[in-house]
PDB file of C-alpha atoms in Angstrom:
ATOM      1  CA  MET A 422      -7.388-150.713 198.970  1.00 57.00           C
ATOM      2  CA  SER A 423      -5.954-153.178 196.462  1.00 70.00           C
ATOM      3  CA  LYS A 424      -6.357-155.996 199.003  1.00 67.00           C
ATOM      4  CA  ILE A 425     -10.051-155.172 199.424  1.00 70.00           C
ATOM      5  CA  LYS A 426     -10.516-155.160 195.647  1.00 69.00           C
ATOM      6  CA  SER A 427      -8.751-158.525 195.409  1.00 73.00           C
ATOM      7  CA  LEU A 428     -11.018-159.935 198.117  1.00 65.00           C
ATOM      8  CA  LEU A 429     -14.192-158.657 196.417  1.00 66.00           C
ATOM      9  CA  ARG A 430     -13.031-160.024 193.053  1.00 73.00           C
ATOM     10  CA  ALA A 431     -12.381-163.444 194.570  1.00 65.00           C
ATOM     11  CA  TYR A 432     -15.833-163.415 196.212  1.00 57.00           C
ATOM     12  CA  SER A 433     -17.545-162.621 192.919  1.00 71.00           C
ATOM     13  CA  GLU A 434     -15.569-165.141 190.848  1.00 71.00           C
ATOM     14  CA  LYS A 435     -15.470-168.143 193.181  1.00 70.00           C
ATOM     15  CA  SER A 436     -18.005-170.479 194.685  1.00 77.00           C
ATOM     16  CA  LEU A 437     -18.587-170.268 198.435  1.00 77.00           C
ATOM     17  CA  VAL A 438     -16.388-173.320 199.055  1.00 79.00           C
ATOM     18  CA  GLU A 439     -13.571-171.947 196.873  1.00 80.00           C
ATOM     19  CA  PHE A 440     -13.860-168.542 198.522  1.00 74.00           C
ATOM     20  CA  PHE A 441     -13.654-170.130 201.972  1.00 77.00           C
ATOM     21  CA  ARG A 442     -10.476-171.980 200.948  1.00 81.00           C
ATOM     22  CA  PHE A 443      -9.125-168.745 199.508  1.00 76.00           C
ATOM     23  CA  LEU A 444      -9.659-167.003 202.861  1.00 80.00           C
ATOM     24  CA  LEU A 445      -7.987-169.855 204.729  1.00 84.00           C
ATOM     25  CA  TYR A 446      -4.937-169.659 202.499  1.00 83.00           C
ATOM     26  CA  LYS A 447      -4.690-165.881 202.863  1.00 81.00           C
ATOM     27  CA  GLU A 448      -4.910-166.262 206.638  1.00 85.00           C
ATOM     28  CA  TYR A 449      -2.144-168.886 206.487  1.00 88.00           C
ATOM     29  CA  GLU A 450       0.055-166.544 204.407  1.00 85.00           C
ATOM     30  CA  TYR A 451      -0.455-163.681 206.836  1.00 87.00           C
ATOM     31  CA  ARG A 452       0.224-165.836 209.918  1.00 89.00           C
ATOM     32  CA  THR A 453       3.344-167.339 208.321  1.00 88.00           C
ATOM     33  CA  ARG A 454       4.739-163.882 207.550  1.00 87.00           C
ATOM     34  CA  GLN A 455       4.168-162.730 211.117  1.00 90.00           C
ATOM     35  CA  ILE A 456       5.823-165.819 212.615  1.00 89.00           C
ATOM     36  CA  HIS A 457       8.707-165.462 210.140  1.00 85.00           C
ATOM     37  CA  SER A 458       9.219-161.844 211.198  1.00 88.00           C
ATOM     38  CA  LEU A 459       9.178-162.688 214.901  1.00 89.00           C
ATOM     39  CA  LYS A 460      11.636-165.577 214.504  1.00 87.00           C
ATOM     40  CA  THR A 461      13.942-163.452 212.380  1.00 86.00           C
ATOM     41  CA  PHE A 462      13.949-160.686 214.983  1.00 87.00           C
ATOM     42  CA  TYR A 463      14.551-163.143 217.834  1.00 87.00           C
ATOM     43  CA  ASN A 464      17.426-165.025 216.167  1.00 85.00           C
ATOM     44  CA  LYS A 465      18.979-161.798 214.909  1.00 86.00           C
ATOM     45  CA  GLN A 466      19.144-160.464 218.467  1.00 88.00           C
ATOM     46  CA  LEU A 467      20.792-163.697 219.621  1.00 86.00           C
ATOM     47  CA  PHE A 468      23.329-163.380 216.808  1.00 87.00           C
ATOM     48  CA  LEU A 469      24.061-159.742 217.617  1.00 87.00           C
ATOM     49  CA  SER A 470      24.626-160.654 221.257  1.00 89.00           C
ATOM     50  CA  ARG A 471      27.476-162.993 220.272  1.00 88.00           C
ATOM     51  CA  VAL A 472      29.327-161.041 217.578  1.00 92.00           C
ATOM     52  CA  THR A 473      32.110-158.590 218.388  1.00 94.00           C
ATOM     53  CA  LYS A 474      31.457-156.100 215.605  1.00 93.00           C
ATOM     54  CA  ILE A 475      28.866-155.885 212.835  1.00 94.00           C
ATOM     55  CA  GLY A 476      28.316-153.447 209.989  1.00 94.00           C
ATOM     56  CA  THR A 477      25.151-151.906 208.591  1.00 94.00           C
ATOM     57  CA  GLY A 478      22.578-153.541 206.347  1.00 92.00           C
ATOM     58  CA  PHE A 479      22.793-156.995 207.948  1.00 91.00           C
ATOM     59  CA  HIS A 480      20.232-159.560 206.688  1.00 89.00           C
ATOM     60  CA  PHE A 481      19.361-162.702 208.603  1.00 85.00           C
ATOM     61  CA  GLY A 482      17.071-165.727 208.450  1.00 84.00           C
ATOM     62  CA  PRO A 483      14.387-166.974 210.856  1.00 84.00           C
ATOM     63  CA  ARG A 484      15.744-170.429 211.668  1.00 85.00           C
ATOM     64  CA  GLU A 485      17.902-171.575 214.576  1.00 83.00           C
ATOM     65  CA  ILE A 486      21.504-170.467 215.075  1.00 88.00           C
ATOM     66  CA  ASP A 487      24.525-171.869 216.879  1.00 90.00           C
ATOM     67  CA  ILE A 488      26.985-169.037 217.534  1.00 92.00           C
ATOM     68  CA  ARG A 489      29.787-169.804 219.984  1.00 92.00           C
ATOM     69  CA  ARG A 490      32.432-167.242 220.850  1.00 94.00           C
ATOM     70  CA  SER A 491      34.939-167.467 223.690  1.00 93.00           C
ATOM     71  CA  ASN A 492      35.597-164.350 225.731  1.00 90.00           C
ATOM     72  CA  ASN A 493      38.973-163.699 224.094  1.00 91.00           C
ATOM     73  CA  SER A 494      37.831-164.441 220.544  1.00 95.00           C
ATOM     74  CA  MET A 495      36.193-162.263 217.894  1.00 96.00           C
ATOM     75  CA  ILE A 496      33.450-162.573 215.270  1.00 96.00           C
ATOM     76  CA  VAL A 497      33.505-159.577 212.927  1.00 97.00           C
ATOM     77  CA  VAL A 498      30.847-159.062 210.229  1.00 96.00           C
ATOM     78  CA  GLY A 499      31.039-156.382 207.532  1.00 96.00           C
ATOM     79  CA  ASN A 500      28.368-154.272 205.828  1.00 97.00           C
ATOM     80  CA  ASP A 501      25.418-155.680 203.849  1.00 96.00           C
ATOM     81  CA  VAL A 502      26.187-159.281 204.801  1.00 96.00           C
ATOM     82  CA  THR A 503      23.415-161.873 204.344  1.00 95.00           C
ATOM     83  CA  ILE A 504      23.350-165.074 206.399  1.00 94.00           C
ATOM     84  CA  TYR A 505      20.753-167.747 205.714  1.00 93.00           C
ATOM     85  CA  THR A 506      19.886-169.925 208.689  1.00 91.00           C
ATOM     86  CA  PRO A 507      20.401-172.367 210.308  1.00 93.00           C
ATOM     87  CA  ILE A 508      24.063-171.433 210.748  1.00 94.00           C
ATOM     88  CA  ASN A 509      26.994-172.479 212.958  1.00 95.00           C
ATOM     89  CA  ILE A 510      29.900-170.115 213.662  1.00 96.00           C
ATOM     90  CA  THR A 511      32.487-170.928 216.320  1.00 95.00           C
ATOM     91  CA  ALA A 512      35.463-168.847 217.491  1.00 96.00           C
ATOM     92  CA  THR A 513      37.216-170.633 220.309  1.00 93.00           C
ATOM     93  CA  ASP A 514      40.216-169.887 222.543  1.00 92.00           C
ATOM     94  CA  HIS A 515      40.858-173.415 223.829  1.00 90.00           C
ATOM     95  CA  ILE A 516      43.909-173.930 221.547  1.00 91.00           C
ATOM     96  CA  PHE A 517      45.222-170.396 220.972  1.00 92.00           C
ATOM     97  CA  PRO A 518      44.669-167.504 223.412  1.00 90.00           C
ATOM     98  CA  GLU A 519      42.306-165.885 220.912  1.00 91.00           C
ATOM     99  CA  SER A 520      40.758-166.540 217.500  1.00 95.00           C
ATOM    100  CA  ILE A 521      38.831-164.607 214.897  1.00 96.00           C
ATOM    101  CA  VAL A 522      36.157-165.183 212.278  1.00 97.00           C
ATOM    102  CA  LYS A 523      35.913-162.260 209.863  1.00 97.00           C
ATOM    103  CA  ILE A 524      33.264-161.926 207.141  1.00 98.00           C
ATOM    104  CA  GLY A 525      33.667-159.206 204.520  1.00 97.00           C
ATOM    105  CA  ASP A 526      31.187-156.730 203.075  1.00 98.00           C
ATOM    106  CA  ARG A 527      28.323-157.957 200.871  1.00 97.00           C
ATOM    107  CA  THR A 528      29.164-161.630 201.396  1.00 98.00           C
ATOM    108  CA  ARG A 529      26.318-164.158 201.417  1.00 97.00           C
ATOM    109  CA  ILE A 530      26.461-167.375 203.429  1.00 97.00           C
ATOM    110  CA  GLY A 531      24.009-170.228 202.787  1.00 96.00           C
ATOM    111  CA  SER A 532      22.021-172.258 205.279  1.00 95.00           C
ATOM    112  CA  ASN A 533      23.504-175.173 207.242  1.00 96.00           C
ATOM    113  CA  THR A 534      27.011-173.821 206.741  1.00 97.00           C
ATOM    114  CA  SER A 535      29.559-174.278 209.527  1.00 97.00           C
ATOM    115  CA  ILE A 536      32.567-171.995 210.159  1.00 97.00           C
ATOM    116  CA  ARG A 537      34.969-172.881 212.968  1.00 96.00           C
ATOM    117  CA  ALA A 538      38.083-170.986 213.976  1.00 96.00           C
ATOM    118  CA  ALA A 539      40.636-171.900 216.619  1.00 95.00           C
ATOM    119  CA  LYS A 540      43.009-169.335 215.138  1.00 96.00           C
ATOM    120  CA  ARG A 541      41.801-167.351 212.094  1.00 97.00           C
ATOM    121  CA  VAL A 542      39.177-167.699 209.368  1.00 98.00           C
ATOM    122  CA  VAL A 543      38.887-164.706 207.049  1.00 98.00           C
ATOM    123  CA  ILE A 544      36.236-164.511 204.310  1.00 98.00           C
ATOM    124  CA  GLY A 545      36.628-161.607 201.898  1.00 98.00           C
ATOM    125  CA  LYS A 546      34.174-159.211 200.303  1.00 98.00           C
ATOM    126  CA  ASP A 547      31.459-160.116 197.774  1.00 98.00           C
ATOM    127  CA  CYS A 548      31.769-163.858 198.370  1.00 98.00           C
ATOM    128  CA  LEU A 549      29.057-166.448 197.728  1.00 98.00           C
ATOM    129  CA  ILE A 550      29.123-169.331 200.203  1.00 98.00           C
ATOM    130  CA  ALA A 551      26.514-171.948 199.298  1.00 97.00           C
ATOM    131  CA  GLN A 552      24.579-174.068 201.759  1.00 96.00           C
ATOM    132  CA  CYS A 553      26.141-176.948 203.730  1.00 97.00           C
ATOM    133  CA  VAL A 554      29.708-175.641 203.339  1.00 98.00           C
ATOM    134  CA  ARG A 555      32.303-176.428 206.041  1.00 98.00           C
ATOM    135  CA  ILE A 556      35.239-174.110 206.735  1.00 98.00           C
ATOM    136  CA  TYR A 557      37.438-175.371 209.608  1.00 97.00           C
ATOM    137  CA  ASP A 558      40.927-174.158 210.514  1.00 97.00           C
ATOM    138  CA  TYR A 559      41.472-177.148 212.827  1.00 94.00           C
ATOM    139  CA  ASN A 560      40.521-180.828 212.905  1.00 89.00           C
ATOM    140  CA  GLY A 561      38.658-180.798 216.199  1.00 84.00           C
ATOM    141  CA  HIS A 562      40.696-183.703 217.619  1.00 84.00           C
ATOM    142  CA  PRO A 563      44.424-184.563 217.642  1.00 82.00           C
ATOM    143  CA  LEU A 564      45.742-186.520 214.660  1.00 84.00           C
ATOM    144  CA  ALA A 565      47.889-188.785 216.855  1.00 79.00           C
ATOM    145  CA  PRO A 566      45.921-191.921 217.803  1.00 77.00           C
ATOM    146  CA  GLY A 567      47.436-192.297 221.277  1.00 71.00           C
ATOM    147  CA  ASN A 568      47.173-195.444 223.352  1.00 69.00           C
ATOM    148  CA  TYR A 569      45.676-196.625 226.608  1.00 66.00           C
ATOM    149  CA  LYS A 570      48.996-196.292 228.419  1.00 67.00           C
ATOM    150  CA  ASP A 571      48.969-192.562 227.792  1.00 60.00           C
ATOM    151  CA  MET A 572      45.349-191.511 228.253  1.00 59.00           C
ATOM    152  CA  LYS A 573      46.044-187.825 227.605  1.00 60.00           C
ATOM    153  CA  THR A 574      46.930-188.431 223.962  1.00 64.00           C
ATOM    154  CA  LEU A 575      43.786-190.325 223.061  1.00 73.00           C
ATOM    155  CA  ARG A 576      41.837-188.460 220.375  1.00 75.00           C
ATOM    156  CA  ASN A 577      38.666-188.284 222.408  1.00 76.00           C
ATOM    157  CA  GLN A 578      40.492-186.829 225.425  1.00 74.00           C
ATOM    158  CA  GLY A 579      43.390-184.792 224.052  1.00 75.00           C
ATOM    159  CA  ARG A 580      43.412-181.204 222.840  1.00 80.00           C
ATOM    160  CA  THR A 581      44.320-180.426 219.232  1.00 86.00           C
ATOM    161  CA  PRO A 582      47.970-179.225 219.272  1.00 87.00           C
ATOM    162  CA  GLN A 583      48.727-175.759 217.928  1.00 91.00           C
ATOM    163  CA  GLN A 584      50.747-177.136 214.997  1.00 92.00           C
ATOM    164  CA  GLU A 585      47.559-178.783 213.705  1.00 92.00           C
ATOM    165  CA  VAL A 586      45.782-175.409 213.478  1.00 95.00           C
ATOM    166  CA  ASN A 587      46.337-173.117 210.492  1.00 96.00           C
ATOM    167  CA  ASP A 588      44.689-169.984 209.094  1.00 97.00           C
ATOM    168  CA  ILE A 589      42.100-170.057 206.336  1.00 98.00           C
ATOM    169  CA  VAL A 590      41.992-166.990 204.097  1.00 98.00           C
ATOM    170  CA  ILE A 591      39.302-166.694 201.427  1.00 98.00           C
ATOM    171  CA  GLY A 592      39.769-163.785 199.023  1.00 98.00           C
ATOM    172  CA  ASN A 593      37.244-161.401 197.502  1.00 98.00           C
ATOM    173  CA  ASN A 594      34.543-162.424 195.014  1.00 97.00           C
ATOM    174  CA  VAL A 595      35.009-166.146 195.730  1.00 98.00           C
ATOM    175  CA  TRP A 596      32.217-168.631 195.055  1.00 98.00           C
ATOM    176  CA  ILE A 597      32.162-171.836 197.138  1.00 98.00           C
ATOM    177  CA  GLY A 598      29.655-174.447 196.017  1.00 97.00           C
ATOM    178  CA  GLU A 599      27.304-176.621 198.043  1.00 97.00           C
ATOM    179  CA  ASN A 600      28.785-179.266 200.374  1.00 98.00           C
ATOM    180  CA  ALA A 601      32.366-178.075 199.827  1.00 98.00           C
ATOM    181  CA  PHE A 602      34.882-178.529 202.641  1.00 98.00           C
ATOM    182  CA  VAL A 603      37.703-175.988 203.065  1.00 98.00           C
ATOM    183  CA  GLN A 604      40.378-177.351 205.387  1.00 96.00           C
ATOM    184  CA  ARG A 605      43.042-175.754 207.559  1.00 96.00           C
ATOM    185  CA  GLY A 606      45.930-173.815 206.054  1.00 96.00           C
ATOM    186  CA  VAL A 607      44.166-173.022 202.766  1.00 98.00           C
ATOM    187  CA  THR A 608      44.240-169.686 200.947  1.00 98.00           C
ATOM    188  CA  ILE A 609      41.697-169.183 198.156  1.00 98.00           C
ATOM    189  CA  GLY A 610      42.579-166.405 195.727  1.00 97.00           C
ATOM    190  CA  ASP A 611      40.316-163.602 194.527  1.00 97.00           C
ATOM    191  CA  GLY A 612      37.704-164.552 191.949  1.00 97.00           C
ATOM    192  CA  ALA A 613      38.138-168.322 192.380  1.00 97.00           C
ATOM    193  CA  ILE A 614      35.338-170.906 192.291  1.00 98.00           C
ATOM    194  CA  VAL A 615      35.256-174.029 194.457  1.00 98.00           C
ATOM    195  CA  SER A 616      32.864-176.501 192.857  1.00 97.00           C
ATOM    196  CA  ALA A 617      30.190-178.321 194.832  1.00 97.00           C
ATOM    197  CA  ASN A 618      31.280-181.340 196.910  1.00 97.00           C
ATOM    198  CA  SER A 619      34.967-180.437 196.644  1.00 98.00           C
ATOM    199  CA  VAL A 620      37.467-180.925 199.474  1.00 98.00           C
ATOM    200  CA  VAL A 621      40.061-178.147 199.438  1.00 98.00           C
ATOM    201  CA  ILE A 622      43.346-179.144 201.099  1.00 97.00           C
ATOM    202  CA  LYS A 623      45.781-176.773 199.334  1.00 96.00           C
ATOM    203  CA  ASP A 624      45.820-173.208 198.059  1.00 97.00           C
ATOM    204  CA  VAL A 625      43.595-172.176 195.152  1.00 97.00           C
ATOM    205  CA  ALA A 626      44.997-169.683 192.652  1.00 97.00           C
ATOM    206  CA  PRO A 627      43.007-166.529 191.845  1.00 96.00           C
ATOM    207  CA  ASN A 628      40.450-166.758 189.008  1.00 97.00           C
ATOM    208  CA  THR A 629      40.492-170.543 188.776  1.00 97.00           C
ATOM    209  CA  VAL A 630      37.864-173.248 189.139  1.00 97.00           C
ATOM    210  CA  VAL A 631      38.734-176.255 191.308  1.00 97.00           C
ATOM    211  CA  PHE A 632      36.821-179.498 191.635  1.00 97.00           C
ATOM    212  CA  GLY A 633      37.117-182.882 193.303  1.00 97.00           C
ATOM    213  CA  ASN A 634      38.406-184.665 196.387  1.00 95.00           C
ATOM    214  CA  PRO A 635      41.056-183.419 196.772  1.00 96.00           C
ATOM    215  CA  ALA A 636      40.183-180.315 194.758  1.00 96.00           C
ATOM    216  CA  ARG A 637      42.221-179.767 191.579  1.00 96.00           C
ATOM    217  CA  LYS A 638      42.277-176.899 189.090  1.00 96.00           C
ATOM    218  CA  ILE A 639      40.052-177.662 186.095  1.00 94.00           C
ATOM    219  CA  LEU A 640      39.723-174.239 184.492  1.00 93.00           C
ATOM    220  CA  TRP A 641      41.329-170.793 184.320  1.00 92.00           C
ATOM    221  CA  LEU A 642      38.799-167.979 184.397  1.00 91.00           C
ATOM    222  CA  ASP A 643      41.455-165.624 183.052  1.00 79.00           C
ATOM    223  CA  ASP A 644      42.276-166.578 179.418  1.00 66.00           C
ATOM    224  CA  SER A 645      45.616-164.772 179.445  1.00 57.00           C
ATOM    225  CA  LYS A 646      46.889-166.870 182.349  1.00 61.00           C
ATOM    226  CA  GLU A 647      45.706-170.078 180.732  1.00 54.00           C
ATOM    227  CA  SER A 648      47.565-169.183 177.527  1.00 46.00           C
ATOM    228  CA  ALA A 649      50.717-168.368 179.482  1.00 49.00           C
ATOM    229  CA  ALA A 650      50.524-171.672 181.364  1.00 50.00           C
ATOM    230  CA  SER A 651      50.283-173.624 178.124  1.00 44.00           C
TER     231      SER A 651
END
């Protein structure tokens, strides 16, 4: 009923040209919502077909997804998780027999973020992962340059050795800013903040803010610890 009243009010207050434009815009809004709903449903079903386990209250976006999971690997998503799309999540078994990506309850992950696990990537509860964040527990190619006498060790042909893969563990209530890069072997403590554009190559203490390339502690969020450190 309110929509009819709104339409009648617009007809009485606008010229014919303005009213025609008003109708066109309302039609555009309605069509956009319907397309958005269909895309969201479609991509959500694709996502659900690739994950191993997912909780209740999952929220998803309408844009494209790239979810890759090997048969022996796992992608586990908790309750009330929100993922904005596009998104890339990979759990591969080409280095270790199995791998896991685990996302905790109530965590939100921004668009264009990429999470790749050859062993283990764990994201805790109540985390905020901004858009365009990269979280990789392996380099993707061997570090050794190789040579043309030993073709198997060339970076573009060799497999990343197991010693160049290391777990990433992100605690609860962690905030990771836009364009940050969390590299292999890193543990981020509860309540920490990783500032935008930072490259994290070593552990981050709980309740601290880190910034830079490589990321360094710039602030304690717990005054008592800062006083003790000084």
